[in-house]
Coordinates of C-alpha atoms in Angstrom, one line a residue:
X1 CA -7.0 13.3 -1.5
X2 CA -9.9 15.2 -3.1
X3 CA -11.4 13.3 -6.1
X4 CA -10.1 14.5 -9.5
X5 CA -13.3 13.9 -11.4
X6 CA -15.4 16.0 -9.1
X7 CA -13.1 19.2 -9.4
X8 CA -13.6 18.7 -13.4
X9 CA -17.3 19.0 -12.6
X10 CA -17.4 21.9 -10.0
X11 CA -14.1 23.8 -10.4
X12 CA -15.7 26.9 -9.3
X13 CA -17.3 25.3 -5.9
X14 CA -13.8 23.9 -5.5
X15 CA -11.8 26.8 -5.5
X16 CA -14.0 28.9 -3.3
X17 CA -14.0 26.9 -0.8
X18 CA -10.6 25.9 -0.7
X19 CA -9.9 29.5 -0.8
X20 CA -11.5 29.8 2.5
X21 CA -8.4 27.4 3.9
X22 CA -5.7 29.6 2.0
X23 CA -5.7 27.8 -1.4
X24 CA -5.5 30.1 -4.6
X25 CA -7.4 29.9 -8.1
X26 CA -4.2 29.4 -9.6
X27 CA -3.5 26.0 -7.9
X28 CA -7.0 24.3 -9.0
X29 CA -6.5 26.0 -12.9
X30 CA -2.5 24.0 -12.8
X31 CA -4.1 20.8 -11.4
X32 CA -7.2 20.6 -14.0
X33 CA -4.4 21.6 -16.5
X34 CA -1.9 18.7 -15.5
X35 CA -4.9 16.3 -15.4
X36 CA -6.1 17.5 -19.1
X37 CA -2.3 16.7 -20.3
X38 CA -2.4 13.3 -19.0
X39 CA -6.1 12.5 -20.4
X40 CA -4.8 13.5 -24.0
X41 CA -1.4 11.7 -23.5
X42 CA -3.5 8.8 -22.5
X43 CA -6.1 8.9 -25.6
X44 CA -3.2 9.0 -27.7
X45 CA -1.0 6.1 -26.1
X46 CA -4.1 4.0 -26.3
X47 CA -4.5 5.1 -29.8
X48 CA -1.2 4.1 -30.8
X49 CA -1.5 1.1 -28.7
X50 CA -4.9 -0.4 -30.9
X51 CA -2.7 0.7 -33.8
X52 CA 0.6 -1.5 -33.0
X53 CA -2.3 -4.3 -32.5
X54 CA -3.4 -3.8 -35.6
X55 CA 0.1 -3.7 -37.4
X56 CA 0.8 -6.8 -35.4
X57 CA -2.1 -8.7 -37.0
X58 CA -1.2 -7.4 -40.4
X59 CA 2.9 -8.6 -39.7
X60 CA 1.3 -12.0 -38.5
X61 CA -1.0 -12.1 -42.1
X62 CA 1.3 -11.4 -44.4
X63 CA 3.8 -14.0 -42.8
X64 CA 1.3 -16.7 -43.2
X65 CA 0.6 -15.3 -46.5
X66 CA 4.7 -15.5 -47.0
X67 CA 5.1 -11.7 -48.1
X68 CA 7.5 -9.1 -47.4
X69 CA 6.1 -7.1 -44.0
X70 CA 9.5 -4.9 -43.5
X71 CA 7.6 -1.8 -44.0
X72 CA 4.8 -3.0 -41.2
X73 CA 8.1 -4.1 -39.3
X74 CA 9.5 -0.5 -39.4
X75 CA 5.8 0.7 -38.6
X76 CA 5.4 -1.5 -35.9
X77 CA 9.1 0.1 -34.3
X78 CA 8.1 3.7 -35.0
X79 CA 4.9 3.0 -32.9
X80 CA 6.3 1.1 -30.4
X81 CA 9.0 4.0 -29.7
X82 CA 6.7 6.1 -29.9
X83 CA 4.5 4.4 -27.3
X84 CA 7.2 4.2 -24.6
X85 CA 8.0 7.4 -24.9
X86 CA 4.0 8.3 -24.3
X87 CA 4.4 5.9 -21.2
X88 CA 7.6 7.6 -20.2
X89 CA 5.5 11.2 -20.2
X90 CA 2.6 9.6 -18.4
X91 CA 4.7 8.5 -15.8
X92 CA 6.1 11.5 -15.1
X93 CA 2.8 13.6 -15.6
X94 CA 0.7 11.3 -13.2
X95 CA 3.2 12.2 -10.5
X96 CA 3.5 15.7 -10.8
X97 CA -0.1 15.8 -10.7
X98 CA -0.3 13.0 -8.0
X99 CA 2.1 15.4 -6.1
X100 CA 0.3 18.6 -6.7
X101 CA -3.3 17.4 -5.7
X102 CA -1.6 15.8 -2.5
X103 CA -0.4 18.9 -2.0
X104 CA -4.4 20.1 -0.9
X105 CA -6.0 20.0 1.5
X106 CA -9.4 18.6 2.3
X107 CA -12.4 20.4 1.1
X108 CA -14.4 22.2 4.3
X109 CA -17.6 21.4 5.3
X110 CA -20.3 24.0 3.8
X111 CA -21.7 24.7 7.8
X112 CA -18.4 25.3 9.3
X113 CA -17.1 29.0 9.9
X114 CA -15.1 30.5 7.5
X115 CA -11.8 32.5 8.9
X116 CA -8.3 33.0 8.6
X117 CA -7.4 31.7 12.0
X118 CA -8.7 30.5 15.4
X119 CA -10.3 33.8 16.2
X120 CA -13.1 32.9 13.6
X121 CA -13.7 29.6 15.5
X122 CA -17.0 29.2 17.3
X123 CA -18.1 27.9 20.8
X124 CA -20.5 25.3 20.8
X125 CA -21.0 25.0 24.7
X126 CA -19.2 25.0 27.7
X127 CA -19.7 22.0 30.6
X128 CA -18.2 22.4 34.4
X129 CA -17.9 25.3 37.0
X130 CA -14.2 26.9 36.4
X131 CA -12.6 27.1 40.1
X132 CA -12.3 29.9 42.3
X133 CA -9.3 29.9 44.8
X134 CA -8.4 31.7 47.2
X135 CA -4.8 31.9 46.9
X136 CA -2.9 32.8 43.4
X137 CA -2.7 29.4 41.2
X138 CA 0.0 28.4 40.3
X139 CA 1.3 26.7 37.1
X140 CA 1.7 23.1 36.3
X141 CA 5.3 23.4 36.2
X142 CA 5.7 24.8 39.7
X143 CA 3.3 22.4 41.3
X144 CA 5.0 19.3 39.7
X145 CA 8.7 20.4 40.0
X146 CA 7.7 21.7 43.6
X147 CA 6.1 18.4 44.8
X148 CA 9.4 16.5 43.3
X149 CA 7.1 14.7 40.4
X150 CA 8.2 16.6 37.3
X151 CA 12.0 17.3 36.4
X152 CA 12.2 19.3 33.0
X153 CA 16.0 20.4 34.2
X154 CA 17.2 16.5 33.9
X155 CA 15.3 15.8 30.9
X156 CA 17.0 18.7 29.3
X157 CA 20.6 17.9 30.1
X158 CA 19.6 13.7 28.8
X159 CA 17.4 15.0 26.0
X160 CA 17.3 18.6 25.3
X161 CA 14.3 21.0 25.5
X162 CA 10.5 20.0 26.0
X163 CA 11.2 16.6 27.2
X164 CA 10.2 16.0 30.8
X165 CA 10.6 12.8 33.1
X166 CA 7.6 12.0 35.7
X167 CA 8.9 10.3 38.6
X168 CA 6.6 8.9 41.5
X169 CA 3.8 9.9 42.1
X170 CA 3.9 12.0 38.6
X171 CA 4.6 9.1 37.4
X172 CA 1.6 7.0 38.8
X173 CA -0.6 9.9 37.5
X174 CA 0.3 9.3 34.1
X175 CA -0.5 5.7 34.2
X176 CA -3.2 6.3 36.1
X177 CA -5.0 8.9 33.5
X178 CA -4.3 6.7 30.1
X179 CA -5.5 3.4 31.9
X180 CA -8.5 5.4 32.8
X181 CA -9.1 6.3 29.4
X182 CA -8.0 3.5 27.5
X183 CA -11.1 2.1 30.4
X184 CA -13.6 4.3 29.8
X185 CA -13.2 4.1 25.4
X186 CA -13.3 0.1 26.1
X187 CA -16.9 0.3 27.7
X188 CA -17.8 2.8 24.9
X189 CA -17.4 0.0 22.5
X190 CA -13.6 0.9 21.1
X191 CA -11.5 -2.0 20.4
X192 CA -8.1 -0.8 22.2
X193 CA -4.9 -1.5 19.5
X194 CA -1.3 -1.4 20.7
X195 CA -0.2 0.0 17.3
X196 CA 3.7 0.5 16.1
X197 CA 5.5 3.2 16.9
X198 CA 7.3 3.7 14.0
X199 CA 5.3 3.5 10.3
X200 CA 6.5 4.0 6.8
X201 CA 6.2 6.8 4.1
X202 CA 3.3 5.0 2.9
X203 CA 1.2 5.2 6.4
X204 CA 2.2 9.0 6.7
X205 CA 1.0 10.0 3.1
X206 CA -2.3 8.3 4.1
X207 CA -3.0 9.9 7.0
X208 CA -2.0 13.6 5.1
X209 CA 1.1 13.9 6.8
X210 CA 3.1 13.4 4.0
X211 CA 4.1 15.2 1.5
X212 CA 3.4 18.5 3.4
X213 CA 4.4 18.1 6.8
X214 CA 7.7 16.5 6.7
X215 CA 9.7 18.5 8.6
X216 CA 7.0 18.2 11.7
X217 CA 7.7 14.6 12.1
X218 CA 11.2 13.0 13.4
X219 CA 12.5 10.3 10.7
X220 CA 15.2 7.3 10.9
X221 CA 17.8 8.8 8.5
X222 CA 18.2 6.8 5.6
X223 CA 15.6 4.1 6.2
X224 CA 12.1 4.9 5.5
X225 CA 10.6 4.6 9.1
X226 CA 9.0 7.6 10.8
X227 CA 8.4 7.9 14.6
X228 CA 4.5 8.3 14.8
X229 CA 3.1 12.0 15.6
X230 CA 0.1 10.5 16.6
X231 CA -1.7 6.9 16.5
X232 CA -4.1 8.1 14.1
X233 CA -1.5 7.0 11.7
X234 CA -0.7 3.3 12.8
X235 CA -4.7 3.1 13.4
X236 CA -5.8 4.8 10.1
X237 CA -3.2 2.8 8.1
X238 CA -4.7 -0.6 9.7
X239 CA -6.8 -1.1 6.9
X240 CA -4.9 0.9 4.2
X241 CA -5.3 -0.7 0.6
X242 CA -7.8 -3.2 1.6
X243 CA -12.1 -3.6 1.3
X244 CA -13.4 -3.8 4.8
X245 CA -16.6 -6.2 5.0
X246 CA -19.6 -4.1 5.2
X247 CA -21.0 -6.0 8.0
X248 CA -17.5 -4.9 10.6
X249 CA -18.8 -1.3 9.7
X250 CA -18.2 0.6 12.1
X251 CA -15.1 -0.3 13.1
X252 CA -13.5 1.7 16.3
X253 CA -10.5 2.0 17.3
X254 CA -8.4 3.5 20.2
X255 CA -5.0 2.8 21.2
X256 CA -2.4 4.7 23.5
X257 CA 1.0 5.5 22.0
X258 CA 4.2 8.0 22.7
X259 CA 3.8 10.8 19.8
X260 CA 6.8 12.2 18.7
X261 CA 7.0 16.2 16.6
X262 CA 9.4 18.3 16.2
X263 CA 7.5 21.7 16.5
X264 CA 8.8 22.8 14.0
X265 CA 7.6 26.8 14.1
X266 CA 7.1 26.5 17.5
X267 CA 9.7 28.5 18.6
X268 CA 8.9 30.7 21.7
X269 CA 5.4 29.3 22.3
X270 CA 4.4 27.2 25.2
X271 CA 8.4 26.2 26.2
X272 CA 8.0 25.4 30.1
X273 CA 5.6 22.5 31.2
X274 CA 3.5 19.9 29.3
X275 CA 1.4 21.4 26.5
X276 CA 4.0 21.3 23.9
X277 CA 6.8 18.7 24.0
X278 CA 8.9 16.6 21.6
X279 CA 7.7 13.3 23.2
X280 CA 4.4 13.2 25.5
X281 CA 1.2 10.2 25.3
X282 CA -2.0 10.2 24.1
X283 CA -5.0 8.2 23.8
X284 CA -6.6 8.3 20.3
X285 CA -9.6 7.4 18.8
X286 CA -10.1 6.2 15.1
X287 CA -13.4 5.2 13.5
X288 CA -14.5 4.0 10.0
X289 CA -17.4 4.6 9.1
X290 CA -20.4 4.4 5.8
X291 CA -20.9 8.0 5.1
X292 CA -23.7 8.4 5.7
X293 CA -23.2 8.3 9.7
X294 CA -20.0 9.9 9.6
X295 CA -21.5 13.4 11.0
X296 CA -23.7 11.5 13.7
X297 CA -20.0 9.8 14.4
X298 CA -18.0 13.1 14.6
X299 CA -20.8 13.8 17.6
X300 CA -20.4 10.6 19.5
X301 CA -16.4 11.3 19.4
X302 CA -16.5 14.8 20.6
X303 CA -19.0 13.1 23.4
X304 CA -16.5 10.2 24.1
X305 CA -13.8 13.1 24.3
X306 CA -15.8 15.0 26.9
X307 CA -16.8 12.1 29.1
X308 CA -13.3 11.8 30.1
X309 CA -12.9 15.1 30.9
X310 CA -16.4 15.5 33.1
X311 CA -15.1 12.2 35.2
X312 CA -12.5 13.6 35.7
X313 CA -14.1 16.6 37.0
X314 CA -12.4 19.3 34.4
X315 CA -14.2 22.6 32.8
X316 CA -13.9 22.5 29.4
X317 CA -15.5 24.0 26.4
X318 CA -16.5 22.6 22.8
X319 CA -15.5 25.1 19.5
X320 CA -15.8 24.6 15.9
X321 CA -12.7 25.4 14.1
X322 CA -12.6 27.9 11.3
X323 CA -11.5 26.8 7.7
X324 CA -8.4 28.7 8.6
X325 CA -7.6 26.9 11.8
X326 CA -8.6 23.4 11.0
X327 CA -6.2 20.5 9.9
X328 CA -5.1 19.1 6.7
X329 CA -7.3 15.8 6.5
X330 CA -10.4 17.0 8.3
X331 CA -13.7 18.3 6.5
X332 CA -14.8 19.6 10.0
X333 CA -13.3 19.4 13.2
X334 CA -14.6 20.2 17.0
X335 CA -11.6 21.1 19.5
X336 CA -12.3 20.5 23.2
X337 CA -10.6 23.2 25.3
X338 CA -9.7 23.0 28.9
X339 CA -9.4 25.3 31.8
X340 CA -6.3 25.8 32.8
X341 CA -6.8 28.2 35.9
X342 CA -3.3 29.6 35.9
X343 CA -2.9 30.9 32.3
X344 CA -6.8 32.2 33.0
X345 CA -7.6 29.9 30.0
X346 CA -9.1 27.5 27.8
X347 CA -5.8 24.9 26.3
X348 CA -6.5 22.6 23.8
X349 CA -6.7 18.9 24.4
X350 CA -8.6 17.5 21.7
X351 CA -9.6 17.6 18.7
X352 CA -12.2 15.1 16.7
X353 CA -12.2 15.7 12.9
X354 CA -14.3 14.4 10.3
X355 CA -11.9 13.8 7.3
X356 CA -14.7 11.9 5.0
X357 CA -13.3 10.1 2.3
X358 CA -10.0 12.3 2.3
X359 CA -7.9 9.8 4.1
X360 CA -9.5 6.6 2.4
X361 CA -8.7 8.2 -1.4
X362 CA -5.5 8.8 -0.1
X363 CA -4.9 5.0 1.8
X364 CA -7.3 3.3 -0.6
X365 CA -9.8 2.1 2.0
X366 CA -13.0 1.0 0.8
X367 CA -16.1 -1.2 1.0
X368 CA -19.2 -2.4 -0.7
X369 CA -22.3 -0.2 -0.6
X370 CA -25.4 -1.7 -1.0
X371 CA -25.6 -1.5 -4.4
X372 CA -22.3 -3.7 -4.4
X373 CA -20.3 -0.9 -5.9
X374 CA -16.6 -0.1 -4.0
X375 CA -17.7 3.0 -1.9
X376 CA -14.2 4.9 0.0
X377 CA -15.3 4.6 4.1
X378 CA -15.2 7.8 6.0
X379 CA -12.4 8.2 8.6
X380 CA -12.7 10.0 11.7
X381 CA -9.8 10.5 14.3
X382 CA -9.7 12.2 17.7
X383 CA -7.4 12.6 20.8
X384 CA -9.2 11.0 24.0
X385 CA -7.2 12.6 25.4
X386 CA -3.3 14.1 25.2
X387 CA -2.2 12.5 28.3
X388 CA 0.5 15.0 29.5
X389 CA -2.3 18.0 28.9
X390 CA -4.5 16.0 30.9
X391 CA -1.9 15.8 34.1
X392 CA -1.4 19.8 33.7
X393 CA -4.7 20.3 33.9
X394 CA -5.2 18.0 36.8
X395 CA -2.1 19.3 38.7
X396 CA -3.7 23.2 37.8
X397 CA -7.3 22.6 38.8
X398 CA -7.4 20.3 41.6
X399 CA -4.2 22.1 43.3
X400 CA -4.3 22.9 47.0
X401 CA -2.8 26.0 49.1
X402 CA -0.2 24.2 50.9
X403 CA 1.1 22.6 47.5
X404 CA -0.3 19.1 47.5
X405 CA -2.5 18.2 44.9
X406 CA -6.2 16.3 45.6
X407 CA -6.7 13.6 42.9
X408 CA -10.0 13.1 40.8
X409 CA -11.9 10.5 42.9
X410 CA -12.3 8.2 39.5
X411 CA -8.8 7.9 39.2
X412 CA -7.9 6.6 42.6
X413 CA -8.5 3.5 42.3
X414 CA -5.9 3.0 39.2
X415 CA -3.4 4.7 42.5
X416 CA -3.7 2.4 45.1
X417 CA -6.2 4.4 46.5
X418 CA -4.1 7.4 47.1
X419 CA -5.9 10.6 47.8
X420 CA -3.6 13.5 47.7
X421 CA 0.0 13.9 46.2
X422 CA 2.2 15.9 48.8
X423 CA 6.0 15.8 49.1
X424 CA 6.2 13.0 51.6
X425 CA 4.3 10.3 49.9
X426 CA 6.0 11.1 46.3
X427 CA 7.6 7.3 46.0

């Protein structure tokens, strides 16, 4: 939530750069307009509320005084009518404009790069040696359904489409790669959370998921539960509506959960193998943070990101995303690509955002500067990492000519020491 007194001050500065992420003129002009109507319904409920004080007093007086006060009885109605209907209008005001500035998203940081889409994103660095093979690499589909640890055909006739089951070995790999993670974020000083799984409208509207992105999530018809699309909102949410002693700041997070999203406008993108399911893990990370060390925080993330990625021995590169390609909540966000050698690619699997105070307006999350004064934190969330995309990316990279599949020397202990993954010792 961006903070209605500051877009009174700097309309202008507001809606060019919101334009950059797609938001018109016309949308700050309503708001400010909607925020004016309220502010004079207010001065004149208050008004009329110091007024029925006073008529009050006068009724009281000229009781003691044992005089006739119908006439400051009839006033005293007409006000008071009056009033509730003022309240009545405020009510409904205050939501419309509650809904409307909900309805934005976060402002972008003045040094990211301004662009429609992802092909205005910029490259901040690349780390690893992308493999050469002599054979034609194959995809992460093949390899897993070929080597018996990845059926997508079974999960479709149980589940439907983009659902997968991992089954020995595959299996084992899975573990394997979130304990590994969930390892490495404990020795980097996150404090690991098993979060719920399912959160209420509340949690989702202070993440930024709600009131925009409802039909991206899956919900528990007529109850109001929502299956998480991420742990950033369980995690986010932990401290929602509360002042979080100064002296825990920072506070880190990390926690592995299912995520469940509908992909909704998905339709025809990514539909065999493990980038884009309905259902897959991921590791998350979730800091909060005194402003002022929000930026040096974003940097640490996008560090702890990589880290799992260079033990793991996996070319990747850093980008800054656009104002066009960047999510809701964040102010600036750094995506970590990797190689995936059989699309000839970089794939997303991460992304660290800065959201600032967005998510703490929104989730009321605050603490006590040093002047004593309530101050909103900063939130910062990132994925460390999407488990599934992780195993693709594995199964693509470290892939062998006669099918088999080497596995990263760091996460061999977390296999019972297993080296390869061939058809015969898939159990």
């Amino acid at each position: 939530m961006l903070d209605i007194r500051d877009i009174r001050k700097n309309p202008d500065m507001y809606k060019e750069r919101l334009g950059t992420r797609g938001i018109q003129p016309e949308q700050i002009d309503a708001l400010l307009e909607k925020d004016q109507e309220r502010r004079d319904l207010l001065v004149e409920a208050e008004s009329l509320k110091k007024q029925r004080n006073d008529v009050s007093a006068a009724i009281a007086q000229a009781k003691r005084n044992h005089e006739d006060a119908t006439e400051q009885i009839q006033k005293m109605r007409d006000v008071g009518s009056r009033i509730k209907s003022l309240d009545e209008d405020l009510d409904r005001i205050e939501a419309e404009q509650k809904d409307m500035a909900s309805r934005l998203p976060n402002l972008p940081n003045p040094t990211i790069p301004v662009g429609k889409d992802e092909d205005a994103n910029v490259e901040l660095r690349k780390v690893g040696e992308v493999p050469h093979f002599d054979f034609e690499p194959k995809n992460h589909w093949d390899i897993g359904e070929d080597l018996g640890i990845l059926d997508f055909e079974r999960a479709a006739k149980v589940s439907g489409a983009r659902f997968v089951y991992y089954i020995g070995a595959g299996a084992k790999l899975e573990r394997a790669v979130y304990n590994f993670m969930l390892d490495q974020h404990a020795e980097e000083g996150y404090t690991e959370i098993i979060p719920p799984y399912i959160v209420n409208a509340a949690s989702m509207y202070g993440t930024g998921q709600f009131p925009k992105f409802k039909e991206d999530v899956y919900q528990v018809n007529g109850e109001d539960m929502t299956l998480i699309p991420t742990a950033e909102v369980p995690l986010t949410n932990y401290y929602r509506d509360e002042v979080i002693p100064t002296e825990k700041l920072p506070v880190y997070f990390t926690a592995l959960s299912p995520s469940f999203r509908s992909e909704a406008g998905s339709a025809g993108r990514d539909t065999r193998g493990l980038i884009r399911m309905h259902q897959f893990n991921k590791v998350e990370m979730v800091k909060y943070v005194k402003p002022e060390t929000s930026y040096d925080e974003l940097e640490k993330m996008t560090t702890n990101a990589g880290n799992i990625l260079e033990k793991l021995g996996l070319p990747y590169h850093v980008i800054t995303l656009s104002t066009g390609d960047m999510g809701f909540s964040a102010a600036m966000t750094h995506d970590l690509e990797v190689w995936m050698p059989a699309q000839d690619k970089y794939r997303e699997i991460s992304s660290c955002s800065n959201c600032e105070d967005f998510q703490a307006r929104r989730a009321h999350i605050q603490y006590r500067g040093e002047n004593g004064k309530l101050q909103f934190v900063h939130t910062l969330n990132g994925s460390g990492l999407a488990v599934g995309r992780t195993v693709a990316a594995i199964l693509e990279n470290y892939q062998n000519e006669d099918g088999s599949v080497t596995i990263p020397e760091v996460l061999r202990p977390y296999m019972n020491g297993m080296e390869k993954i061939t058809k015969e010792n898939n159990k």
